[in-house]
Amino acid sequence: MGRWEPGARERLVLAAVDLFTEQGYDETTVAQIAERAGVTRSTFFRHFSDKREVLVAGQETLSRLLAEGVASAPDGAGPMDAVAAGLERASAEMGPLNRELGPRIGAAVAASAELQERDALKQVGMAAAMTDALVERGVVEPVAHLAAELGVLAFKRGFAEWVAVRDDADAGGLAPHALAALAELRSATAQLG
């Protein structure tokens, strides 16, 4: 087994997703994931604290990217325009591997109560990061929180639509899907009265 081979983290994620799909999350062990990825258990633990973390490893990065995008929105941008900038920033980092693994990770999460709980915490973290970034821009907290929650919902809806496109050539990047979902949500909020 290779100890310092490049790409170990990506191989571990792929191995875990494959095993979770084949035999279920609860039945999969760290040792099996490491073996499938061609690394040692200690290499696994250098990258992840436990097998749950394999599926949510990008949470902190995603939250950071969303917040960076919100913070970098032009001066004078309203809360929803700042959220759109956050979605664009985070979407720019999502590539073919994210699109390929999305449905498989979603299936693993749907089959495990433990992973569903972890996924819910991920969404809370994303919303908190955007809320904090909006408050830093001077947006009052209730408005910032609502805008951030709409941003999380738009990201989820856009991601689901992006991975559902059958032809890679038609899928494009994630950003158009996330921004279209955000526009739909903005329109829907106008109907709330």
Coordinates of N, CA, C and O in Angstrom, one line a residue:
M1 N 0.8 -1.2 0.0 CA 0.0 0.0 0.0 C 0.9 1.2 0.0 O 1.8 1.3 0.7
G2 N 0.5 2.2 -0.8 CA 1.2 3.4 -0.9 C 0.9 4.4 0.3 O -0.2 4.6 0.6
R3 N 2.0 4.9 0.9 CA 1.8 5.8 2.0 C 1.6 7.2 1.6 O 0.8 8.0 2.1
W4 N 2.5 7.6 0.6 CA 2.5 9.0 0.3 C 2.2 9.3 -1.2 O 2.6 10.3 -1.7
E5 N 1.4 8.4 -1.7 CA 1.0 8.6 -3.1 C 0.1 9.8 -3.2 O -0.8 10.0 -2.4
P6 N 0.3 10.6 -4.3 CA -0.6 11.7 -4.5 C -2.1 11.3 -4.8 O -2.3 10.2 -5.3
G7 N -3.0 12.1 -4.4 CA -4.4 11.8 -4.7 C -5.1 10.8 -3.7 O -6.2 10.3 -3.9
A8 N -4.4 10.6 -2.5 CA -4.9 9.7 -1.5 C -6.3 10.2 -1.1 O -7.2 9.3 -0.9
R9 N -6.5 11.4 -0.8 CA -7.8 11.9 -0.3 C -8.9 11.7 -1.3 O -10.0 11.2 -0.9
E10 N -8.7 12.0 -2.5 CA -9.7 11.7 -3.6 C -10.0 10.2 -3.7 O -11.1 9.8 -3.8
R11 N -8.9 9.4 -3.7 CA -9.1 7.9 -3.7 C -9.9 7.4 -2.5 O -10.8 6.5 -2.7
L12 N -9.7 8.0 -1.4 CA -10.5 7.6 -0.2 C -11.9 8.0 -0.3 O -12.8 7.2 0.0
V13 N -12.2 9.1 -0.8 CA -13.6 9.5 -1.0 C -14.3 8.6 -2.0 O -15.4 8.1 -1.8
L14 N -13.6 8.4 -3.2 CA -14.2 7.5 -4.2 C -14.4 6.1 -3.6 O -15.5 5.5 -3.8
A15 N -13.4 5.5 -2.9 CA -13.6 4.2 -2.3 C -14.7 4.2 -1.3 O -15.5 3.2 -1.3
A16 N -14.8 5.2 -0.5 CA -15.9 5.2 0.5 C -17.3 5.3 -0.2 O -18.2 4.5 0.2
V17 N -17.4 6.1 -1.2 CA -18.7 6.2 -1.8 C -19.1 4.9 -2.5 O -20.2 4.5 -2.4
D18 N -18.1 4.3 -3.1 CA -18.3 3.0 -3.8 C -18.8 2.0 -2.7 O -19.8 1.2 -3.0
L19 N -18.1 1.9 -1.6 CA -18.4 0.9 -0.6 C -19.8 1.2 0.1 O -20.6 0.3 0.3
F20 N -20.1 2.5 0.3 CA -21.3 2.8 0.9 C -22.5 2.4 0.0 O -23.5 2.0 0.4
T21 N -22.2 2.6 -1.3 CA -23.3 2.3 -2.3 C -23.4 0.7 -2.4 O -24.5 0.2 -2.5
E22 N -22.3 0.0 -2.4 CA -22.3 -1.4 -2.6 C -22.9 -2.2 -1.4 O -23.7 -3.1 -1.5
Q23 N -22.5 -1.7 -0.2 CA -22.8 -2.5 1.0 C -23.5 -1.8 2.1 O -23.8 -2.3 3.2
G24 N -23.7 -0.5 1.9 CA -24.3 0.4 3.0 C -23.3 1.0 3.9 O -22.2 0.5 4.1
Y25 N -23.7 2.2 4.4 CA -22.8 2.9 5.3 C -22.4 2.2 6.5 O -21.2 2.1 6.9
D26 N -23.4 1.6 7.2 CA -23.2 1.0 8.5 C -22.3 -0.2 8.4 O -21.5 -0.6 9.3
E27 N -22.3 -0.9 7.3 CA -21.5 -2.1 7.1 C -20.1 -1.9 6.6 O -19.3 -2.8 6.5
T28 N -19.8 -0.6 6.2 CA -18.5 -0.3 5.7 C -17.6 0.1 6.8 O -18.0 0.9 7.7
T29 N -16.4 -0.4 6.8 CA -15.4 0.0 7.9 C -14.3 0.9 7.3 O -14.1 0.9 6.0
V30 N -13.6 1.6 8.1 CA -12.5 2.4 7.7 C -11.4 1.5 7.1 O -10.8 1.9 6.1
A31 N -11.2 0.3 7.6 CA -10.2 -0.6 7.0 C -10.5 -0.9 5.6 O -9.7 -1.0 4.7
Q32 N -11.8 -1.2 5.3 CA -12.2 -1.5 4.0 C -12.0 -0.3 3.0 O -11.6 -0.5 1.9
I33 N -12.3 0.9 3.5 CA -12.2 2.1 2.7 C -10.7 2.3 2.4 O -10.3 2.5 1.2
A34 N -9.8 2.2 3.4 CA -8.4 2.3 3.1 C -7.9 1.3 2.2 O -7.1 1.6 1.2
E35 N -8.3 0.0 2.3 CA -7.8 -1.0 1.4 C -8.3 -0.8 0.0 O -7.5 -0.9 -0.9
R36 N -9.5 -0.4 -0.2 CA -10.0 -0.1 -1.5 C -9.3 1.0 -2.2 O -9.0 1.0 -3.4
A37 N -8.9 2.0 -1.4 CA -8.2 3.2 -1.9 C -6.7 2.9 -2.1 O -6.0 3.7 -2.7
G38 N -6.2 1.8 -1.5 CA -4.8 1.5 -1.7 C -3.9 2.2 -0.8 O -2.7 2.5 -1.1
V39 N -4.4 2.6 0.4 CA -3.6 3.3 1.4 C -3.7 2.6 2.8 O -4.6 1.7 2.9
T40 N -2.9 3.0 3.7 CA -3.0 2.4 5.1 C -4.1 3.1 5.9 O -4.6 4.2 5.5
R41 N -4.5 2.5 7.0 CA -5.5 3.1 7.9 C -5.0 4.4 8.4 O -5.7 5.4 8.6
S42 N -3.7 4.5 8.7 CA -3.1 5.7 9.3 C -3.2 6.8 8.2 O -3.4 8.0 8.6
T43 N -3.1 6.5 7.0 CA -3.3 7.5 5.9 C -4.7 8.0 5.9 O -5.0 9.2 5.8
F44 N -5.7 7.1 6.1 CA -7.1 7.5 6.2 C -7.2 8.5 7.3 O -7.8 9.5 7.1
F45 N -6.7 8.2 8.5 CA -6.9 9.1 9.6 C -6.1 10.4 9.5 O -6.4 11.3 10.2
R46 N -5.1 10.5 8.6 CA -4.5 11.7 8.4 C -5.4 12.7 7.6 O -5.3 13.9 7.7
H47 N -6.3 12.1 6.8 CA -7.2 12.9 6.0 C -8.6 13.1 6.7 O -9.3 14.1 6.5
F48 N -9.1 12.1 7.4 CA -10.4 12.1 8.0 C -10.4 11.6 9.4 O -9.7 10.6 9.7
S49 N -11.3 12.2 10.2 CA -11.3 11.7 11.6 C -12.1 10.4 11.8 O -11.9 9.6 12.7
D50 N -13.1 10.2 10.9 CA -13.9 9.0 10.9 C -14.6 8.8 9.5 O -14.5 9.7 8.7
K51 N -15.3 7.7 9.3 CA -15.9 7.5 8.0 C -17.0 8.5 7.6 O -17.2 8.7 6.5
R52 N -17.7 9.1 8.6 CA -18.7 10.1 8.4 C -18.1 11.3 7.7 O -18.7 11.9 6.8
E53 N -16.9 11.6 8.1 CA -16.2 12.8 7.6 C -15.9 12.7 6.1 O -15.7 13.8 5.5
V54 N -15.8 11.5 5.6 CA -15.4 11.4 4.2 C -16.5 12.0 3.3 O -16.2 12.7 2.3
L55 N -17.8 11.9 3.7 CA -18.8 12.5 2.9 C -19.1 14.0 3.1 O -19.8 14.6 2.3
V56 N -18.6 14.5 4.2 CA -18.8 15.9 4.5 C -17.5 16.7 4.6 O -17.5 17.8 5.1
A57 N -16.4 16.1 4.0 CA -15.1 16.7 4.2 C -15.0 18.1 3.6 O -14.3 18.9 4.1
G58 N -15.8 18.3 2.5 CA -15.7 19.7 1.9 C -16.6 20.7 2.5 O -16.6 21.8 2.0
Q59 N -17.2 20.4 3.6 CA -18.2 21.3 4.3 C -17.5 22.6 4.6 O -18.0 23.7 4.3
E60 N -16.4 22.6 5.3 CA -15.7 23.8 5.7 C -15.3 24.6 4.5 O -15.4 25.9 4.5
T61 N -14.8 24.0 3.5 CA -14.3 24.7 2.3 C -15.5 25.3 1.6 O -15.5 26.5 1.2
L62 N -16.6 24.6 1.5 CA -17.8 25.1 0.9 C -18.3 26.3 1.6 O -18.7 27.4 1.0
S63 N -18.4 26.2 2.9 CA -18.9 27.3 3.8 C -18.0 28.6 3.6 O -18.4 29.7 3.5
R64 N -16.7 28.3 3.6 CA -15.7 29.4 3.4 C -15.9 30.1 2.0 O -15.9 31.3 1.9
L65 N -16.0 29.3 1.0 CA -16.2 29.8 -0.4 C -17.5 30.7 -0.5 O -17.5 31.8 -1.1
L66 N -18.6 30.2 0.1 CA -19.8 30.9 0.1 C -19.6 32.3 0.8 O -20.0 33.3 0.3
A67 N -19.0 32.2 2.0 CA -18.7 33.5 2.8 C -17.8 34.4 2.0 O -18.0 35.7 2.0
E68 N -16.8 33.9 1.4 CA -15.8 34.7 0.6 C -16.6 35.4 -0.5 O -16.3 36.6 -0.8
G69 N -17.4 34.7 -1.2 CA -18.2 35.3 -2.3 C -19.1 36.4 -1.8 O -19.2 37.4 -2.5
V70 N -19.8 36.1 -0.7 CA -20.7 37.2 -0.1 C -19.8 38.4 0.2 O -20.2 39.5 -0.1
A71 N -18.7 38.2 0.9 CA -17.8 39.3 1.3 C -17.3 40.1 0.1 O -17.1 41.3 0.2
S72 N -17.1 39.4 -1.0 CA -16.5 40.1 -2.2 C -17.5 40.7 -3.1 O -17.1 41.3 -4.2
A73 N -18.8 40.6 -2.8 CA -19.8 41.3 -3.6 C -19.5 42.8 -3.7 O -19.0 43.4 -2.7
P74 N -19.9 43.4 -4.7 CA -19.6 44.9 -4.9 C -20.3 45.7 -3.7 O -21.3 45.3 -3.2
D75 N -19.7 46.8 -3.4 CA -20.3 47.6 -2.4 C -21.6 48.1 -2.8 O -21.9 48.3 -4.0
G76 N -22.6 48.1 -1.9 CA -23.9 48.5 -2.3 C -24.8 47.4 -2.7 O -26.0 47.6 -3.0
A77 N -24.2 46.2 -2.9 CA -25.0 45.0 -3.4 C -26.0 44.7 -2.2 O -25.6 44.7 -1.1
G78 N -27.2 44.4 -2.6 CA -28.2 44.0 -1.6 C -27.9 42.6 -1.1 O -27.0 41.9 -1.7
P79 N -28.6 42.2 -0.1 CA -28.3 40.8 0.5 C -28.4 39.7 -0.5 O -27.6 38.8 -0.5
M80 N -29.4 39.7 -1.3 CA -29.6 38.6 -2.2 C -28.6 38.6 -3.3 O -28.1 37.6 -3.8
D81 N -28.1 39.8 -3.7 CA -27.1 39.9 -4.7 C -25.8 39.4 -4.1 O -25.0 38.8 -4.8
A82 N -25.5 39.7 -2.9 CA -24.3 39.2 -2.2 C -24.4 37.7 -2.1 O -23.4 37.0 -2.3
V83 N -25.6 37.1 -1.8 CA -25.7 35.7 -1.7 C -25.4 35.1 -3.1 O -24.8 34.0 -3.2
A84 N -25.9 35.7 -4.2 CA -25.7 35.3 -5.5 C -24.1 35.2 -5.8 O -23.6 34.3 -6.4
A85 N -23.4 36.2 -5.3 CA -22.0 36.2 -5.5 C -21.3 35.1 -4.7 O -20.4 34.5 -5.2
G86 N -21.9 34.7 -3.5 CA -21.4 33.6 -2.8 C -21.7 32.3 -3.5 O -20.8 31.4 -3.6
L87 N -22.8 32.2 -4.1 CA -23.1 31.0 -4.9 C -22.2 30.8 -6.1 O -21.7 29.7 -6.4
E88 N -21.9 32.0 -6.8 CA -21.0 31.9 -7.9 C -19.6 31.5 -7.5 O -19.0 30.7 -8.2
R89 N -19.2 32.0 -6.4 CA -17.8 31.7 -5.9 C -17.7 30.2 -5.5 O -16.8 29.5 -5.9
A90 N -18.7 29.7 -4.8 CA -18.6 28.3 -4.4 C -18.8 27.4 -5.6 O -18.1 26.3 -5.8
S91 N -19.7 27.8 -6.6 CA -20.0 26.9 -7.7 C -18.8 26.8 -8.6 O -18.6 25.8 -9.3
A92 N -17.9 27.9 -8.7 CA -16.8 27.9 -9.5 C -15.8 26.7 -9.1 O -15.0 26.3 -9.9
E93 N -15.9 26.3 -7.9 CA -15.0 25.3 -7.4 C -15.5 23.8 -7.6 O -14.8 22.9 -7.3
M94 N -16.7 23.7 -8.0 CA -17.4 22.4 -8.2 C -17.1 22.0 -9.7 O -17.4 22.6 -10.6
G95 N -16.5 20.8 -9.8 CA -16.2 20.2 -11.1 C -16.9 18.9 -11.4 O -17.8 18.5 -10.7
P96 N -16.4 18.2 -12.4 CA -17.0 17.0 -12.8 C -17.0 15.9 -11.7 O -18.0 15.2 -11.7
L97 N -16.0 15.9 -10.9 CA -16.0 14.9 -9.8 C -17.2 15.1 -8.8 O -17.9 14.2 -8.4
N98 N -17.4 16.4 -8.5 CA -18.6 16.7 -7.6 C -19.9 16.3 -8.3 O -20.8 15.8 -7.6
R99 N -20.0 16.6 -9.6 CA -21.2 16.2 -10.3 C -21.4 14.7 -10.4 O -22.5 14.2 -10.2
E100 N -20.3 14.0 -10.6 CA -20.4 12.5 -10.7 C -20.8 11.9 -9.3 O -21.6 11.0 -9.2
L101 N -20.2 12.4 -8.2 CA -20.4 11.8 -6.9 C -21.7 12.3 -6.2 O -22.2 11.6 -5.3
G102 N -22.2 13.4 -6.7 CA -23.4 14.0 -6.0 C -24.5 13.0 -5.8 O -25.0 12.8 -4.7
P103 N -25.0 12.3 -6.8 CA -26.1 11.4 -6.7 C -25.7 10.2 -5.8 O -26.6 9.7 -5.0
R104 N -24.5 9.7 -5.9 CA -24.1 8.6 -5.1 C -24.0 9.0 -3.6 O -24.4 8.2 -2.7
I105 N -23.5 10.1 -3.3 CA -23.4 10.6 -2.0 C -24.8 10.8 -1.4 O -25.1 10.4 -0.3
G106 N -25.7 11.4 -2.2 CA -27.1 11.6 -1.8 C -27.8 10.3 -1.5 O -28.5 10.2 -0.5
A107 N -27.5 9.3 -2.2 CA -28.1 7.9 -1.9 C -27.6 7.4 -0.6 O -28.3 6.8 0.2
A108 N -26.3 7.6 -0.4 CA -25.7 7.1 0.9 C -26.3 7.8 2.1 O -26.6 7.2 3.1
V109 N -26.4 9.2 1.9 CA -27.0 10.0 3.0 C -28.4 9.6 3.2 O -28.9 9.4 4.4
A110 N -29.2 9.4 2.2 CA -30.6 9.0 2.3 C -30.8 7.7 3.0 O -31.8 7.5 3.7
A111 N -29.8 6.8 2.9 CA -29.9 5.5 3.5 C -29.4 5.4 5.0 O -29.5 4.4 5.6
S112 N -29.0 6.5 5.5 CA -28.4 6.5 6.9 C -28.9 7.7 7.7 O -28.6 8.8 7.3
A113 N -29.5 7.4 8.8 CA -30.0 8.4 9.7 C -28.8 9.3 10.2 O -28.9 10.5 10.4
E114 N -27.7 8.6 10.5 CA -26.5 9.3 11.0 C -26.0 10.3 10.0 O -25.6 11.4 10.3
L115 N -26.0 9.9 8.7 CA -25.5 10.8 7.7 C -26.5 11.9 7.4 O -26.1 13.0 7.0
Q116 N -27.8 11.6 7.5 CA -28.8 12.7 7.4 C -28.6 13.8 8.4 O -28.7 14.9 8.1
E117 N -28.3 13.3 9.6 CA -28.1 14.3 10.7 C -26.8 15.1 10.4 O -26.8 16.4 10.5
R118 N -25.8 14.5 9.9 CA -24.6 15.2 9.6 C -24.8 16.2 8.4 O -24.3 17.3 8.4
D119 N -25.6 15.7 7.4 CA -25.9 16.6 6.3 C -26.7 17.8 6.7 O -26.5 18.9 6.2
A120 N -27.6 17.7 7.7 CA -28.4 18.8 8.2 C -27.4 19.8 8.8 O -27.6 21.0 8.7
L121 N -26.4 19.3 9.6 CA -25.5 20.2 10.2 C -24.6 20.9 9.2 O -24.3 22.1 9.4
K122 N -24.3 20.2 8.1 CA -23.6 20.9 7.0 C -24.4 22.1 6.5 O -23.8 23.2 6.3
Q123 N -25.7 21.9 6.3 CA -26.5 23.0 5.8 C -26.6 24.2 6.8 O -26.6 25.3 6.4
V124 N -26.6 23.8 8.1 CA -26.6 24.9 9.1 C -25.3 25.7 9.0 O -25.3 26.9 9.1
G125 N -24.2 24.9 8.8 CA -22.9 25.6 8.7 C -22.8 26.5 7.5 O -22.2 27.6 7.6
M126 N -23.3 26.1 6.4 CA -23.3 26.9 5.2 C -24.1 28.2 5.4 O -23.7 29.3 5.1
A127 N -25.3 28.0 6.0 CA -26.2 29.2 6.3 C -25.5 30.1 7.3 O -25.5 31.4 7.1
A128 N -24.9 29.6 8.3 CA -24.2 30.4 9.3 C -23.0 31.2 8.7 O -22.9 32.4 9.0
A129 N -22.3 30.6 7.8 CA -21.2 31.3 7.2 C -21.7 32.5 6.3 O -21.1 33.6 6.4
M130 N -22.7 32.2 5.6 CA -23.3 33.3 4.8 C -23.9 34.4 5.6 O -23.8 35.6 5.4
T131 N -24.6 34.0 6.7 CA -25.2 35.0 7.6 C -24.2 35.9 8.2 O -24.3 37.1 8.2
D132 N -23.1 35.3 8.7 CA -22.0 36.1 9.3 C -21.4 37.0 8.3 O -21.1 38.2 8.6
A133 N -21.2 36.5 7.0 CA -20.6 37.4 6.0 C -21.6 38.6 5.7 O -21.1 39.7 5.4
L134 N -22.9 38.3 5.7 CA -23.8 39.4 5.4 C -23.9 40.4 6.5 O -23.9 41.6 6.3
V135 N -23.8 39.9 7.7 CA -23.8 40.8 8.9 C -22.6 41.7 8.9 O -22.7 42.9 9.1
E136 N -21.5 41.1 8.5 CA -20.2 41.9 8.3 C -20.4 43.0 7.3 O -19.7 44.0 7.4
R137 N -21.3 42.8 6.3 CA -21.5 43.8 5.3 C -22.5 44.8 5.8 O -22.9 45.7 5.0
G138 N -23.1 44.7 7.0 CA -24.0 45.6 7.5 C -25.5 45.2 7.4 O -26.3 46.1 7.7
V139 N -25.7 44.0 7.0 CA -27.1 43.6 6.8 C -27.6 43.2 8.2 O -26.9 42.5 9.0
V140 N -28.8 43.6 8.6 CA -29.3 43.2 9.9 C -29.5 41.7 10.0 O -29.9 41.1 9.0
E141 N -29.4 41.2 11.2 CA -29.3 39.7 11.4 C -30.6 39.0 10.8 O -30.4 38.0 10.1
P142 N -31.8 39.4 11.1 CA -32.9 38.6 10.6 C -32.9 38.5 9.0 O -33.2 37.5 8.4
V143 N -32.6 39.6 8.4 CA -32.5 39.7 6.9 C -31.4 38.8 6.4 O -31.5 38.1 5.5
A144 N -30.2 39.0 7.1 CA -29.0 38.2 6.7 C -29.3 36.7 6.9 O -29.0 35.9 6.0
H145 N -30.0 36.3 7.9 CA -30.3 34.9 8.1 C -31.2 34.4 7.1 O -31.0 33.3 6.5
L146 N -32.3 35.1 6.8 CA -33.2 34.7 5.7 C -32.6 34.6 4.4 O -32.8 33.6 3.7
A147 N -31.8 35.6 4.0 CA -31.1 35.5 2.7 C -30.1 34.3 2.7 O -30.0 33.7 1.6
A148 N -29.4 34.1 3.8 CA -28.5 32.9 3.8 C -29.3 31.6 3.6 O -28.8 30.7 2.9
E149 N -30.4 31.5 4.3 CA -31.2 30.2 4.2 C -31.7 30.1 2.8 O -31.7 28.9 2.2
L150 N -32.1 31.1 2.1 CA -32.5 31.0 0.7 C -31.3 30.7 -0.1 O -31.5 29.9 -1.1
G151 N -30.1 31.2 0.2 CA -28.9 30.8 -0.5 C -28.6 29.3 -0.4 O -28.3 28.6 -1.4
V152 N -28.8 28.7 0.8 CA -28.5 27.3 1.0 C -29.5 26.5 0.1 O -29.2 25.5 -0.5
L153 N -30.8 26.9 0.2 CA -31.8 26.2 -0.6 C -31.6 26.3 -2.1 O -31.7 25.3 -2.8
A154 N -31.1 27.5 -2.5 CA -30.8 27.6 -3.9 C -29.6 26.8 -4.3 O -29.6 26.1 -5.4
F155 N -28.6 26.7 -3.4 CA -27.5 25.8 -3.7 C -27.9 24.4 -3.9 O -27.5 23.7 -4.8
K156 N -28.7 23.9 -2.9 CA -29.2 22.5 -3.0 C -30.0 22.2 -4.2 O -29.8 21.2 -4.9
R157 N -30.9 23.1 -4.5 CA -31.8 22.9 -5.7 C -31.0 23.0 -7.0 O -31.1 22.2 -7.9
G158 N -30.1 24.0 -7.1 CA -29.2 24.1 -8.2 C -28.3 22.9 -8.4 O -28.1 22.4 -9.5
F159 N -27.7 22.4 -7.3 CA -26.9 21.2 -7.4 C -27.7 20.0 -7.8 O -27.2 19.2 -8.7
A160 N -28.9 19.8 -7.3 CA -29.7 18.7 -7.7 C -30.1 18.8 -9.2 O -30.0 17.7 -9.9
E161 N -30.3 19.9 -9.7 CA -30.6 20.1 -11.1 C -29.4 19.8 -12.0 O -29.4 19.2 -13.0
W162 N -28.2 20.3 -11.5 CA -27.0 20.1 -12.2 C -26.6 18.7 -12.4 O -26.3 18.2 -13.5
V163 N -26.7 17.9 -11.3 CA -26.4 16.5 -11.4 C -27.4 15.7 -12.1 O -27.1 14.6 -12.6
A164 N -28.6 16.2 -12.3 CA -29.7 15.5 -13.0 C -29.6 15.6 -14.5 O -30.2 14.7 -15.2
V165 N -28.8 16.5 -15.0 CA -28.7 16.7 -16.4 C -27.9 15.5 -17.0 O -26.8 15.1 -16.5
R166 N -28.5 14.8 -17.9 CA -28.0 13.5 -18.4 C -26.7 13.7 -19.2 O -25.8 13.0 -19.1
D167 N -26.7 14.7 -20.1 CA -25.6 14.9 -21.0 C -24.6 15.9 -20.4 O -24.9 17.1 -20.1
D168 N -23.3 15.5 -20.2 CA -22.3 16.3 -19.7 C -22.2 17.6 -20.4 O -21.9 18.7 -19.9
A169 N -22.3 17.6 -21.8 CA -22.1 18.8 -22.6 C -23.3 19.8 -22.3 O -23.1 21.0 -22.4
D170 N -24.4 19.3 -21.9 CA -25.6 20.2 -21.6 C -25.6 20.7 -20.2 O -26.3 21.7 -19.9
A171 N -24.8 20.1 -19.3 CA -24.8 20.4 -17.9 C -24.2 21.7 -17.6 O -24.7 22.5 -16.7
G172 N -23.1 22.1 -18.3 CA -22.4 23.3 -18.0 C -21.9 23.3 -16.6 O -21.7 22.2 -16.0
G173 N -21.7 24.4 -16.0 CA -21.2 24.5 -14.6 C -22.4 24.6 -13.7 O -23.5 24.7 -14.1
L174 N -22.1 24.5 -12.4 CA -23.1 24.6 -11.4 C -23.7 26.0 -11.2 O -24.9 26.1 -11.0
A175 N -22.9 27.0 -11.5 CA -23.4 28.4 -11.2 C -24.7 28.7 -11.9 O -25.6 29.3 -11.2
P176 N -24.9 28.5 -13.2 CA -26.2 28.8 -13.8 C -27.4 28.2 -13.1 O -28.4 28.8 -13.0
H177 N -27.2 26.9 -12.7 CA -28.3 26.2 -12.0 C -28.6 26.8 -10.7 O -29.7 27.0 -10.3
A178 N -27.5 27.1 -9.9 CA -27.7 27.7 -8.6 C -28.3 29.1 -8.7 O -29.2 29.4 -7.9
L179 N -27.8 29.9 -9.6 CA -28.4 31.2 -9.8 C -29.8 31.2 -10.3 O -30.6 32.0 -9.9
A180 N -30.2 30.3 -11.1 CA -31.6 30.1 -11.6 C -32.4 29.7 -10.4 O -33.6 30.2 -10.3
A181 N -32.0 28.8 -9.6 CA -32.7 28.4 -8.4 C -32.9 29.6 -7.5 O -34.0 29.8 -6.9
L182 N -31.9 30.4 -7.3 CA -32.0 31.6 -6.4 C -33.0 32.6 -7.0 O -33.8 33.2 -6.3
A183 N -33.0 32.8 -8.3 CA -34.0 33.7 -9.0 C -35.4 33.2 -8.8 O -36.3 34.0 -8.5
E184 N -35.6 31.9 -8.9 CA -36.9 31.3 -8.6 C -37.4 31.5 -7.2 O -38.5 31.9 -6.9
L185 N -36.5 31.4 -6.2 CA -36.8 31.6 -4.8 C -37.1 33.1 -4.5 O -38.0 33.4 -3.8
R186 N -36.3 33.9 -5.2 CA -36.6 35.4 -5.0 C -38.0 35.7 -5.5 O -38.7 36.5 -4.8
S187 N -38.3 35.2 -6.6 CA -39.7 35.4 -7.2 C -40.7 34.8 -6.3 O -41.8 35.4 -6.0
A188 N -40.5 33.6 -5.7 CA -41.4 33.0 -4.8 C -41.7 33.8 -3.5 O -42.8 33.9 -3.1
T189 N -40.6 34.4 -3.0 CA -40.7 35.2 -1.8 C -41.6 36.4 -2.0 O -42.3 36.9 -1.1
A190 N -41.7 37.0 -3.2 CA -42.5 38.1 -3.5 C -44.0 37.7 -3.4 O -44.8 38.6 -3.2
Q191 N -44.3 36.4 -3.6 CA -45.7 36.0 -3.5 C -46.1 35.7 -2.0 O -47.3 35.4 -1.8
L192 N -45.2 35.8 -1.1 CA -45.6 35.5 0.3 C -46.4 36.6 0.9 O -47.1 36.4 1.9
G193 N -46.4 37.8 0.3 CA -47.2 38.9 0.8 C -46.7 39.7 1.9 O -45.9 39.7 2.7

